[in-house]
PDB file of C-alpha atoms in Angstrom:
ATOM      1  CA  MET A   1       0.496  -8.733  -9.925  1.00  0.00           C
ATOM      2  CA  LEU A   2      -1.807 -11.749 -10.074  1.00  0.00           C
ATOM      3  CA  GLN A   3       0.839 -13.772 -11.896  1.00  0.00           C
ATOM      4  CA  SER A   4       3.467 -12.931  -9.261  1.00  0.00           C
ATOM      5  CA  LYS A   5       1.148 -13.931  -6.435  1.00  0.00           C
ATOM      6  CA  GLN A   6       0.176 -17.194  -8.119  1.00  0.00           C
ATOM      7  CA  ILE A   7       3.845 -18.113  -8.602  1.00  0.00           C
ATOM      8  CA  ILE A   8       4.633 -17.295  -4.979  1.00  0.00           C
ATOM      9  CA  GLU A   9       1.689 -19.175  -3.477  1.00  0.00           C
ATOM     10  CA  LYS A  10       2.149 -22.304  -5.608  1.00  0.00           C
ATOM     11  CA  ASP A  11       5.602 -23.352  -4.422  1.00  0.00           C
ATOM     12  CA  THR A  12       6.412 -21.161  -1.433  1.00  0.00           C
ATOM     13  CA  THR A  13       5.276 -19.850   1.934  1.00  0.00           C
ATOM     14  CA  ILE A  14       6.189 -16.460   3.369  1.00  0.00           C
ATOM     15  CA  TYR A  15       7.097 -16.507   7.063  1.00  0.00           C
ATOM     16  CA  VAL A  16       7.544 -13.575   9.443  1.00  0.00           C
ATOM     17  CA  ILE A  17       9.787 -14.307  12.434  1.00  0.00           C
ATOM     18  CA  THR A  18       8.331 -12.425  15.385  1.00  0.00           C
ATOM     19  CA  HIS A  19       8.637 -12.066  19.137  1.00  0.00           C
ATOM     20  CA  GLY A  20       6.961  -9.646  21.524  1.00  0.00           C
ATOM     21  CA  ARG A  21       5.258  -7.548  18.826  1.00  0.00           C
ATOM     22  CA  PRO A  22       1.536  -8.417  18.873  1.00  0.00           C
ATOM     23  CA  ASN A  23       0.568  -4.822  18.080  1.00  0.00           C
ATOM     24  CA  PRO A  24       0.565  -4.409  14.269  1.00  0.00           C
ATOM     25  CA  LYS A  25       2.156  -0.961  14.634  1.00  0.00           C
ATOM     26  CA  ASP A  26       5.211  -2.618  16.197  1.00  0.00           C
ATOM     27  CA  ARG A  27       5.819  -5.060  13.322  1.00  0.00           C
ATOM     28  CA  PRO A  28       6.013  -2.942  10.148  1.00  0.00           C
ATOM     29  CA  THR A  29       6.900  -5.898   7.920  1.00  0.00           C
ATOM     30  CA  THR A  30       3.327  -7.146   8.027  1.00  0.00           C
ATOM     31  CA  TRP A  31       1.989  -3.856   6.639  1.00  0.00           C
ATOM     32  CA  TRP A  32       4.030  -4.393   3.478  1.00  0.00           C
ATOM     33  CA  LEU A  33       2.836  -7.963   3.006  1.00  0.00           C
ATOM     34  CA  GLU A  34      -0.814  -7.116   3.683  1.00  0.00           C
ATOM     35  CA  GLU A  35      -0.691  -4.106   1.352  1.00  0.00           C
ATOM     36  CA  ALA A  36       0.884  -6.325  -1.323  1.00  0.00           C
ATOM     37  CA  GLY A  37      -1.873  -8.913  -0.874  1.00  0.00           C
ATOM     38  CA  LEU A  38       0.675 -11.625  -0.064  1.00  0.00           C
ATOM     39  CA  PRO A  39      -0.443 -14.281   2.447  1.00  0.00           C
ATOM     40  CA  PHE A  40       2.038 -15.097   5.191  1.00  0.00           C
ATOM     41  CA  LYS A  41       2.453 -16.939   8.470  1.00  0.00           C
ATOM     42  CA  PHE A  42       3.928 -15.841  11.784  1.00  0.00           C
ATOM     43  CA  VAL A  43       6.486 -18.074  13.479  1.00  0.00           C
ATOM     44  CA  MET A  44       6.810 -17.613  17.238  1.00  0.00           C
ATOM     45  CA  ASN A  45       7.439 -19.333  20.544  1.00  0.00           C
ATOM     46  CA  GLU A  46       4.364 -20.917  22.091  1.00  0.00           C
ATOM     47  CA  LYS A  47       4.385 -18.407  24.958  1.00  0.00           C
ATOM     48  CA  GLN A  48       3.739 -15.592  22.478  1.00  0.00           C
ATOM     49  CA  VAL A  49       0.647 -17.080  20.833  1.00  0.00           C
ATOM     50  CA  ASP A  50      -2.074 -15.787  23.178  1.00  0.00           C
ATOM     51  CA  SER A  51      -0.938 -12.164  22.906  1.00  0.00           C
ATOM     52  CA  TYR A  52      -0.991 -12.333  19.089  1.00  0.00           C
ATOM     53  CA  LEU A  53      -4.406 -13.990  19.068  1.00  0.00           C
ATOM     54  CA  SER A  54      -5.687 -11.227  21.349  1.00  0.00           C
ATOM     55  CA  ALA A  55      -4.310  -8.696  18.848  1.00  0.00           C
ATOM     56  CA  GLY A  56      -6.476 -10.194  16.093  1.00  0.00           C
ATOM     57  CA  VAL A  57      -4.064 -12.602  14.414  1.00  0.00           C
ATOM     58  CA  SER A  58      -5.806 -15.740  13.126  1.00  0.00           C
ATOM     59  CA  GLU A  59      -4.794 -19.050  14.690  1.00  0.00           C
ATOM     60  CA  SER A  60      -4.316 -20.526  11.206  1.00  0.00           C
ATOM     61  CA  GLN A  61      -1.714 -17.822  10.533  1.00  0.00           C
ATOM     62  CA  ILE A  62       0.508 -18.865  13.455  1.00  0.00           C
ATOM     63  CA  VAL A  63       3.225 -21.518  13.498  1.00  0.00           C
ATOM     64  CA  SER A  64       3.970 -22.184  17.156  1.00  0.00           C
ATOM     65  CA  VAL A  65       7.351 -23.428  18.392  1.00  0.00           C
ATOM     66  CA  SER A  66       7.240 -25.298  21.695  1.00  0.00           C
ATOM     67  CA  ASP A  67       9.859 -24.874  24.414  1.00  0.00           C
ATOM     68  CA  GLU A  68      10.535 -28.609  24.299  1.00  0.00           C
ATOM     69  CA  TRP A  69      11.214 -28.573  20.540  1.00  0.00           C
ATOM     70  CA  GLU A  70      13.389 -25.477  20.901  1.00  0.00           C
ATOM     71  CA  ASP A  71      15.510 -27.003  23.651  1.00  0.00           C
ATOM     72  CA  GLU A  72      16.005 -30.235  21.735  1.00  0.00           C
ATOM     73  CA  TYR A  73      16.854 -28.517  18.463  1.00  0.00           C
ATOM     74  CA  PHE A  74      19.202 -25.986  20.048  1.00  0.00           C
ATOM     75  CA  GLU A  75      21.104 -28.698  21.912  1.00  0.00           C
ATOM     76  CA  LYS A  76      21.850 -30.438  18.603  1.00  0.00           C
ATOM     77  CA  HIS A  77      22.746 -27.336  16.568  1.00  0.00           C
ATOM     78  CA  LYS A  78      24.256 -24.823  18.988  1.00  0.00           C
ATOM     79  CA  THR A  79      27.641 -23.354  18.102  1.00  0.00           C
ATOM     80  CA  TYR A  80      28.362 -21.948  21.535  1.00  0.00           C
ATOM     81  CA  PRO A  81      27.061 -22.983  24.997  1.00  0.00           C
ATOM     82  CA  VAL A  82      25.126 -19.898  26.067  1.00  0.00           C
ATOM     83  CA  PRO A  83      21.640 -19.897  27.650  1.00  0.00           C
ATOM     84  CA  PHE A  84      20.142 -18.087  24.690  1.00  0.00           C
ATOM     85  CA  HIS A  85      18.598 -19.708  21.606  1.00  0.00           C
ATOM     86  CA  GLY A  86      18.478 -16.701  19.325  1.00  0.00           C
ATOM     87  CA  ALA A  87      16.391 -17.126  16.183  1.00  0.00           C
ATOM     88  CA  ILE A  88      17.642 -20.487  14.903  1.00  0.00           C
ATOM     89  CA  CYS A  89      14.734 -22.526  16.240  1.00  0.00           C
ATOM     90  CA  ASN A  90      12.102 -20.275  14.676  1.00  0.00           C
ATOM     91  CA  ARG A  91      14.025 -20.144  11.401  1.00  0.00           C
ATOM     92  CA  GLN A  92      14.312 -23.916  11.284  1.00  0.00           C
ATOM     93  CA  MET A  93      10.608 -24.279  12.076  1.00  0.00           C
ATOM     94  CA  CYS A  94       9.837 -22.275   8.926  1.00  0.00           C
ATOM     95  CA  LEU A  95      11.549 -24.996   6.906  1.00  0.00           C
ATOM     96  CA  GLU A  96       9.809 -27.763   8.824  1.00  0.00           C
ATOM     97  CA  ASP A  97       6.390 -26.201   8.200  1.00  0.00           C
ATOM     98  CA  ALA A  98       7.120 -25.559   4.507  1.00  0.00           C
ATOM     99  CA  LYS A  99       8.297 -29.131   4.057  1.00  0.00           C
ATOM    100  CA  LYS A 100       5.206 -30.498   5.803  1.00  0.00           C
ATOM    101  CA  ASN A 101       3.000 -28.528   3.419  1.00  0.00           C
ATOM    102  CA  GLY A 102       4.851 -29.616   0.282  1.00  0.00           C
ATOM    103  CA  LYS A 103       6.500 -26.272  -0.504  1.00  0.00           C
ATOM    104  CA  LYS A 104       9.770 -25.995  -2.434  1.00  0.00           C
ATOM    105  CA  TYR A 105      10.867 -22.730  -0.843  1.00  0.00           C
ATOM    106  CA  ALA A 106      10.387 -20.693   2.314  1.00  0.00           C
ATOM    107  CA  TYR A 107      10.675 -16.922   2.434  1.00  0.00           C
ATOM    108  CA  GLN A 108      11.740 -15.557   5.802  1.00  0.00           C
ATOM    109  CA  LEU A 109      11.429 -11.943   6.940  1.00  0.00           C
ATOM    110  CA  ASP A 110      12.153 -10.276  10.246  1.00  0.00           C
ATOM    111  CA  ASP A 111       9.185  -8.383  11.643  1.00  0.00           C
ATOM    112  CA  ASN A 112      10.854  -4.945  11.712  1.00  0.00           C
ATOM    113  CA  ILE A 113      11.381  -4.027   8.045  1.00  0.00           C
ATOM    114  CA  VAL A 114      10.376  -0.403   7.521  1.00  0.00           C
ATOM    115  CA  ILE A 115      11.507   0.448   3.977  1.00  0.00           C
ATOM    116  CA  PHE A 116      11.882  -1.339   0.647  1.00  0.00           C
ATOM    117  CA  GLY A 117      13.362   0.019  -2.561  1.00  0.00           C
ATOM    118  CA  ALA A 118      14.933  -0.737  -5.919  1.00  0.00           C
ATOM    119  CA  GLY A 119      18.143   0.548  -7.477  1.00  0.00           C
ATOM    120  CA  LYS A 120      19.137   3.791  -5.764  1.00  0.00           C
ATOM    121  CA  VAL A 121      15.586   4.829  -4.846  1.00  0.00           C
ATOM    122  CA  HIS A 122      13.867   3.792  -1.628  1.00  0.00           C
ATOM    123  CA  THR A 123      10.239   4.282  -0.733  1.00  0.00           C
ATOM    124  CA  THR A 124       8.813   7.389   0.915  1.00  0.00           C
ATOM    125  CA  GLY A 125       5.440   8.229   2.388  1.00  0.00           C
ATOM    126  CA  LYS A 126       4.183   9.112  -1.078  1.00  0.00           C
ATOM    127  CA  THR A 127       5.455   6.003  -2.825  1.00  0.00           C
ATOM    128  CA  LYS A 128       5.311   3.116  -0.345  1.00  0.00           C
ATOM    129  CA  GLU A 129       1.776   2.023  -1.254  1.00  0.00           C
ATOM    130  CA  TYR A 130       2.683   1.864  -4.947  1.00  0.00           C
ATOM    131  CA  TYR A 131       5.810  -0.167  -4.167  1.00  0.00           C
ATOM    132  CA  ALA A 132       3.937  -2.568  -1.914  1.00  0.00           C
ATOM    133  CA  ARG A 133       1.196  -3.217  -4.467  1.00  0.00           C
ATOM    134  CA  ASN A 134       3.174  -3.130  -7.710  1.00  0.00           C
ATOM    135  CA  ILE A 135       6.843  -3.866  -6.990  1.00  0.00           C
ATOM    136  CA  LEU A 136       7.084  -6.028  -3.871  1.00  0.00           C
ATOM    137  CA  PRO A 137       5.220  -9.035  -5.347  1.00  0.00           C
ATOM    138  CA  LYS A 138       7.681  -8.943  -8.242  1.00  0.00           C
ATOM    139  CA  VAL A 139      10.618  -8.874  -5.815  1.00  0.00           C
ATOM    140  CA  PHE A 140       9.418 -12.139  -4.263  1.00  0.00           C
ATOM    141  CA  GLU A 141       8.740 -13.600  -7.704  1.00  0.00           C
ATOM    142  CA  HIS A 142      12.223 -12.674  -8.917  1.00  0.00           C
ATOM    143  CA  LEU A 143      13.878 -14.273  -5.887  1.00  0.00           C
ATOM    144  CA  TYR A 144      11.961 -17.474  -6.604  1.00  0.00           C
ATOM    145  CA  ARG A 145      12.734 -17.500 -10.334  1.00  0.00           C
ATOM    146  CA  MET A 146      16.433 -16.818  -9.738  1.00  0.00           C
ATOM    147  CA  CYS A 147      16.666 -19.884  -7.518  1.00  0.00           C
ATOM    148  CA  GLU A 148      14.779 -21.952 -10.084  1.00  0.00           C
ATOM    149  CA  CYS A 149      17.140 -21.178 -12.981  1.00  0.00           C
ATOM    150  CA  THR A 150      20.410 -21.346 -11.013  1.00  0.00           C
ATOM    151  CA  ASN A 151      22.003 -23.422  -8.253  1.00  0.00           C
ATOM    152  CA  ILE A 152      21.213 -20.740  -5.656  1.00  0.00           C
ATOM    153  CA  GLY A 153      19.537 -22.244  -2.607  1.00  0.00           C
ATOM    154  CA  TYR A 154      19.642 -19.249  -0.284  1.00  0.00           C
ATOM    155  CA  MET A 155      19.172 -15.706  -1.532  1.00  0.00           C
ATOM    156  CA  GLY A 156      18.141 -12.315  -0.211  1.00  0.00           C
ATOM    157  CA  ILE A 157      18.014  -8.676  -1.190  1.00  0.00           C
ATOM    158  CA  VAL A 158      20.362  -5.932   0.010  1.00  0.00           C
ATOM    159  CA  LEU A 159      20.161  -4.728   3.600  1.00  0.00           C
ATOM    160  CA  GLY A 160      21.165  -1.089   3.815  1.00  0.00           C
ATOM    161  CA  ALA A 161      19.921   2.242   5.074  1.00  0.00           C
ATOM    162  CA  THR A 162      21.509   4.164   2.208  1.00  0.00           C
ATOM    163  CA  PRO A 163      20.521   3.021  -1.283  1.00  0.00           C
ATOM    164  CA  THR A 164      23.471   2.489  -3.604  1.00  0.00           C
ATOM    165  CA  VAL A 165      23.681   2.113  -7.341  1.00  0.00           C
ATOM    166  CA  GLU A 166      24.224  -1.560  -8.098  1.00  0.00           C
ATOM    167  CA  LYS A 167      25.594  -2.237 -11.563  1.00  0.00           C
ATOM    168  CA  LYS A 168      25.264  -5.957 -10.913  1.00  0.00           C
ATOM    169  CA  ILE A 169      21.855  -7.508 -10.505  1.00  0.00           C
ATOM    170  CA  LEU A 170      23.354 -10.567  -8.834  1.00  0.00           C
ATOM    171  CA  ARG A 171      26.418 -10.677  -6.580  1.00  0.00           C
ATOM    172  CA  ASN A 172      28.092 -12.773  -3.949  1.00  0.00           C
ATOM    173  CA  GLY A 173      27.379 -11.594  -0.434  1.00  0.00           C
ATOM    174  CA  TYR A 174      25.369 -12.314   2.695  1.00  0.00           C
ATOM    175  CA  ALA A 175      21.560 -12.461   2.890  1.00  0.00           C
ATOM    176  CA  TYR A 176      20.160 -11.487   6.268  1.00  0.00           C
ATOM    177  CA  SER A 177      16.569 -10.572   7.186  1.00  0.00           C
ATOM    178  CA  CYS A 178      14.639 -10.910   3.915  1.00  0.00           C
ATOM    179  CA  PHE A 179      15.421 -14.025   1.896  1.00  0.00           C
ATOM    180  CA  ILE A 180      14.235 -17.189   0.186  1.00  0.00           C
ATOM    181  CA  GLU A 181      15.565 -20.655   1.027  1.00  0.00           C
ATOM    182  CA  ASN A 182      15.370 -24.010  -0.739  1.00  0.00           C
ATOM    183  CA  VAL A 183      13.616 -26.463   1.587  1.00  0.00           C
ATOM    184  CA  ALA A 184      15.023 -29.596  -0.084  1.00  0.00           C
ATOM    185  CA  ALA A 185      18.594 -28.474   0.627  1.00  0.00           C
ATOM    186  CA  ASP A 186      17.955 -29.498   4.252  1.00  0.00           C
ATOM    187  CA  ILE A 187      20.709 -27.285   5.643  1.00  0.00           C
ATOM    188  CA  LYS A 188      20.111 -26.820   9.350  1.00  0.00           C
ATOM    189  CA  TRP A 189      20.194 -23.482  11.086  1.00  0.00           C
ATOM    190  CA  ARG A 190      22.982 -23.109  13.659  1.00  0.00           C
ATOM    191  CA  GLY A 191      23.679 -20.464  16.285  1.00  0.00           C
ATOM    192  CA  PRO A 192      22.694 -18.581  18.345  1.00  0.00           C
ATOM    193  CA  PHE A 193      25.154 -15.920  17.165  1.00  0.00           C
ATOM    194  CA  ASP A 194      25.874 -15.202  13.501  1.00  0.00           C
ATOM    195  CA  ASP A 195      23.195 -17.689  12.496  1.00  0.00           C
ATOM    196  CA  ASP A 196      22.570 -15.881   9.210  1.00  0.00           C
ATOM    197  CA  VAL A 197      26.294 -15.679   8.391  1.00  0.00           C
ATOM    198  CA  LEU A 198      26.773 -19.375   9.121  1.00  0.00           C
ATOM    199  CA  HIS A 199      23.728 -20.294   7.031  1.00  0.00           C
ATOM    200  CA  ASN A 200      25.022 -18.287   4.075  1.00  0.00           C
ATOM    201  CA  LEU A 201      28.384 -20.030   4.299  1.00  0.00           C
ATOM    202  CA  ASP A 202      26.832 -23.467   4.842  1.00  0.00           C
ATOM    203  CA  PHE A 203      25.001 -23.045   1.524  1.00  0.00           C
ATOM    204  CA  ASN A 204      28.079 -21.550  -0.116  1.00  0.00           C
ATOM    205  CA  HIS A 205      30.162 -24.601   0.857  1.00  0.00           C
ATOM    206  CA  SER A 206      27.483 -27.260   0.361  1.00  0.00           C
ATOM    207  CA  GLY A 207      28.729 -28.372  -3.053  1.00  0.00           C
ATOM    208  CA  THR A 208      25.204 -28.599  -4.468  1.00  0.00           C
ATOM    209  CA  TYR A 209      23.743 -25.182  -3.712  1.00  0.00           C
ATOM    210  CA  THR A 210      25.144 -21.736  -3.072  1.00  0.00           C
ATOM    211  CA  ASN A 211      24.099 -18.361  -1.687  1.00  0.00           C
ATOM    212  CA  ALA A 212      23.833 -14.942  -3.355  1.00  0.00           C
ATOM    213  CA  VAL A 213      22.291 -11.480  -3.102  1.00  0.00           C
ATOM    214  CA  LEU A 214      19.803 -10.041  -5.574  1.00  0.00           C
ATOM    215  CA  SER A 215      21.246  -6.534  -5.486  1.00  0.00           C
ATOM    216  CA  ALA A 216      18.564  -4.960  -7.676  1.00  0.00           C
ATOM    217  CA  TYR A 217      16.377  -4.517  -4.570  1.00  0.00           C
ATOM    218  CA  HIS A 218      17.004  -3.399  -1.003  1.00  0.00           C
ATOM    219  CA  TYR A 219      15.336  -2.918   2.379  1.00  0.00           C
ATOM    220  CA  THR A 220      15.942  -1.207   5.708  1.00  0.00           C
ATOM    221  CA  LYS A 221      15.104  -2.347   9.218  1.00  0.00           C
ATOM    222  CA  GLU A 222      14.110  -0.189  12.163  1.00  0.00           C
ATOM    223  CA  SER A 223      16.720   1.244  14.498  1.00  0.00           C
ATOM    224  CA  LYS A 224      18.381  -1.116  16.957  1.00  0.00           C
ATOM    225  CA  SER A 225      16.426  -1.980  20.075  1.00  0.00           C
ATOM    226  CA  ASN A 226      17.754  -2.873  23.503  1.00  0.00           C
ATOM    227  CA  THR A 227      15.802  -6.122  23.759  1.00  0.00           C
ATOM    228  CA  GLY A 228      15.917  -9.579  22.187  1.00  0.00           C
ATOM    229  CA  MET A 229      18.978 -10.297  20.044  1.00  0.00           C
ATOM    230  CA  ARG A 230      20.493  -6.870  20.688  1.00  0.00           C
ATOM    231  CA  ALA A 231      20.412  -7.374  24.469  1.00  0.00           C
ATOM    232  CA  ALA A 232      21.980 -10.825  24.068  1.00  0.00           C
ATOM    233  CA  TYR A 233      24.686  -9.490  21.752  1.00  0.00           C
ATOM    234  CA  ASP A 234      25.512  -6.783  24.287  1.00  0.00           C
ATOM    235  CA  LYS A 235      25.790  -9.375  27.047  1.00  0.00           C
ATOM    236  CA  TRP A 236      27.720 -12.099  25.220  1.00  0.00           C
ATOM    237  CA  GLY A 237      29.100 -10.134  22.287  1.00  0.00           C
ATOM    238  CA  HIS A 238      32.701 -10.674  23.377  1.00  0.00           C
ATOM    239  CA  ILE A 239      32.404 -14.389  22.524  1.00  0.00           C
ATOM    240  CA  ARG A 240      30.190 -13.935  19.470  1.00  0.00           C
ATOM    241  CA  PRO A 241      32.901 -14.261  16.756  1.00  0.00           C
ATOM    242  CA  ILE A 242      34.697 -17.256  18.224  1.00  0.00           C
ATOM    243  CA  ALA A 243      32.549 -20.095  16.864  1.00  0.00           C
ATOM    244  CA  THR A 244      32.114 -18.433  13.470  1.00  0.00           C
ATOM    245  CA  SER A 245      35.846 -17.939  13.018  1.00  0.00           C
ATOM    246  CA  GLN A 246      36.567 -21.528  14.062  1.00  0.00           C
ATOM    247  CA  ILE A 247      34.027 -22.995  11.625  1.00  0.00           C
ATOM    248  CA  TYR A 248      34.950 -20.786   8.653  1.00  0.00           C
ATOM    249  CA  PRO A 249      38.445 -19.347   9.266  1.00  0.00           C
ATOM    250  CA  ASP A 250      38.883 -18.472   5.573  1.00  0.00           C
ATOM    251  CA  HIS A 251      35.881 -16.150   5.664  1.00  0.00           C
ATOM    252  CA  VAL A 252      36.227 -14.544   9.084  1.00  0.00           C
ATOM    253  CA  GLN A 253      39.060 -12.210  10.057  1.00  0.00           C
ATOM    254  CA  CYS A 254      39.383 -11.707  13.800  1.00  0.00           C
ATOM    255  CA  GLY A 255      41.332  -9.334  16.018  1.00  0.00           C
ATOM    256  CA  PHE A 256      41.237  -7.037  19.013  1.00  0.00           C
ATOM    257  CA  ALA A 257      39.940  -3.472  18.863  1.00  0.00           C
ATOM    258  CA  THR A 258      40.891  -0.973  21.542  1.00  0.00           C
ATOM    259  CA  LYS A 259      39.197   2.339  22.214  1.00  0.00           C
ATOM    260  CA  THR A 260      41.417   5.434  22.030  1.00  0.00           C
ATOM    261  CA  ASN A 261      41.524   5.738  25.797  1.00  0.00           C
ATOM    262  CA  GLY A 262      42.886   2.200  26.041  1.00  0.00           C
ATOM    263  CA  GLN A 263      40.217   1.294  28.588  1.00  0.00           C
ATOM    264  CA  HIS A 264      38.140  -1.095  26.510  1.00  0.00           C
ATOM    265  CA  VAL A 265      39.290  -4.054  24.426  1.00  0.00           C
ATOM    266  CA  ARG A 266      36.818  -5.815  22.165  1.00  0.00           C
ATOM    267  CA  PHE A 267      37.222  -9.029  20.163  1.00  0.00           C
ATOM    268  CA  TYR A 268      35.842  -8.312  16.691  1.00  0.00           C
ATOM    269  CA  HIS A 269      35.396 -10.136  13.406  1.00  0.00           C
ATOM    270  CA  LYS A 270      35.282  -8.942   9.822  1.00  0.00           C
ATOM    271  CA  LEU A 271      33.567 -10.997   7.139  1.00  0.00           C
ATOM    272  CA  LYS A 272      35.162 -11.827   3.833  1.00  0.00           C
ATOM    273  CA  PRO A 273      32.863 -12.392   0.819  1.00  0.00           C
ATOM    274  CA  PRO A 274      31.571 -15.909   0.098  1.00  0.00           C
ATOM    275  CA  HIS A 275      32.919 -17.756  -2.922  1.00  0.00           C
ATOM    276  CA  ARG A 276      31.563 -16.863  -6.376  1.00  0.00           C
ATOM    277  CA  ASN A 277      30.072 -20.188  -7.422  1.00  0.00           C
ATOM    278  CA  VAL A 278      26.679 -19.466  -8.992  1.00  0.00           C
ATOM    279  CA  ARG A 279      25.837 -21.749 -11.925  1.00  0.00           C
ATOM    280  CA  ILE A 280      23.080 -21.057 -14.444  1.00  0.00           C
ATOM    281  CA  LYS A 281      20.925 -24.123 -15.081  1.00  0.00           C
ATOM    282  CA  ASP A 282      18.460 -22.583 -17.547  1.00  0.00           C
ATOM    283  CA  GLU A 283      20.041 -19.825 -19.651  1.00  0.00           C
ATOM    284  CA  ALA A 284      16.832 -18.825 -21.444  1.00  0.00           C
ATOM    285  CA  ALA A 285      14.922 -18.481 -18.167  1.00  0.00           C
ATOM    286  CA  PHE A 286      17.847 -16.571 -16.648  1.00  0.00           C
ATOM    287  CA  LYS A 287      17.991 -14.046 -19.504  1.00  0.00           C
ATOM    288  CA  GLU A 288      14.226 -13.540 -19.368  1.00  0.00           C
ATOM    289  CA  LEU A 289      14.428 -12.945 -15.625  1.00  0.00           C
ATOM    290  CA  ILE A 290      17.215 -10.375 -15.961  1.00  0.00           C
ATOM    291  CA  HIS A 291      15.084  -8.529 -18.508  1.00  0.00           C
ATOM    292  CA  ASP A 292      12.069  -8.580 -16.180  1.00  0.00           C
ATOM    293  CA  ILE A 293      14.161  -7.265 -13.272  1.00  0.00           C
ATOM    294  CA  ARG A 294      15.423  -4.372 -15.383  1.00  0.00           C
ATOM    295  CA  GLU A 295      11.879  -3.591 -16.495  1.00  0.00           C
ATOM    296  CA  THR A 296      10.713  -3.575 -12.881  1.00  0.00           C
ATOM    297  CA  GLN A 297      13.507  -1.185 -11.928  1.00  0.00           C
ATOM    298  CA  LEU A 298      12.563   1.136 -14.793  1.00  0.00           C
ATOM    299  CA  GLN A 299       8.904   0.977 -13.753  1.00  0.00           C
ATOM    300  CA  TRP A 300       9.874   2.041 -10.238  1.00  0.00           C
ATOM    301  CA  ILE A 301      12.174   4.847 -11.419  1.00  0.00           C
ATOM    302  CA  LYS A 302       9.531   6.158 -13.826  1.00  0.00           C
ATOM    303  CA  TYR A 303       6.876   6.235 -11.106  1.00  0.00           C
ATOM    304  CA  ASN A 304       9.192   8.121  -8.744  1.00  0.00           C
ATOM    305  CA  LYS A 305       9.899  10.740 -11.394  1.00  0.00           C
ATOM    306  CA  GLU A 306       6.177  11.209 -11.937  1.00  0.00           C
ATOM    307  CA  VAL A 307       5.646  11.699  -8.185  1.00  0.00           C
ATOM    308  CA  ARG A 308       8.473  14.240  -7.964  1.00  0.00           C
ATOM    309  CA  ASN A 309       7.244  16.168 -11.010  1.00  0.00           C
ATOM    310  CA  SER A 310       3.709  16.299  -9.657  1.00  0.00           C
ATOM    311  CA  GLY A 311       4.996  18.243  -6.672  1.00  0.00           C
TER     312      GLY A 311
END
C-alpha cells in the first residue's frame, strides 16, 4: 500500500466536501480515508469552520470558502437564478487549492459514503477494514493511473446500492460523488442543480479531455436526508432540468410525468450516455493498469471467500 499512497500524495490531493457534519460519526467517508491512511482535506463554508475545529479537526486540514468568494463565483457560473449555491463553489475551491499547491489532480468525495466494493461484492462489517487498508488505496491509485495513460480528465467509480457484475473495467457514464479531476483542464463548475452532470458533459465535449467511469469499483452513499441539497431539490426541483436540457439537449430527454391520480404533474429529465471518446495515450501503461485492476479484484474476491468459509 505504500506505493499507492506515495503515488497519490505526489501529484494529488483528496478533498472531502462537507457541510454541517462536524461529528465524525455523521461523515462516514472520513472513516474510510483515515483507516486507509490517506491524508485528506475538508472543504467547507467559512461559517462551518469553528464547529469542525471544536470537533477536533486540525486547522491545516480545512480549506475555507468565504461567503464573498462564493457569491462572486456563483454569479459568474450559475445556470439558473435561484438563491441557492449548491456545491459548485466548494467543488471549484478544491481545484483552486490543488492548483495553488502544484497538484495535477484533485480527488473529491462527498462526506456521506458508507460502503465501498469491487466487482459484485461490497463491504460488510467483517470486511470493511480489510478493504479500507488494502483495496481503497489501490482504487485511488488506479483512478490516477487511468487518467495518466488516457485523455480522461474527469473520472469516478460506480455509484450504486446494488453491486452489479461489470464486464467492462472502463465505460462511458457519469461520475458523481467519488472522482478524480485534472486540475490543468480548468473546466469550471456550474450549477447549482445537476452540477455533476454538467461537469461530466463539459469534460466530454471539451475536445481535449473526456469523462468516464471506472466500473471495476463501486460505492454507496447514506440514505437521502431532508436537508442541504435534498431540501433545495424538493423546493426548486420543478425547474431543475431546464438549464441542463438547454445546455446539452442531445444528452437530456425531458417530459412531463403525471401521477396515476392525475393530481400531480412533474417536469422530469432522463440522461443519455456521454459520447464514447476515450483515447489511450500510453498503451503499455494502460495494459499494465488493466492487469493490476484485475489482480486487485481477484484479491478482494479471494479475501471474501476466506471470510465466508471461516464462518
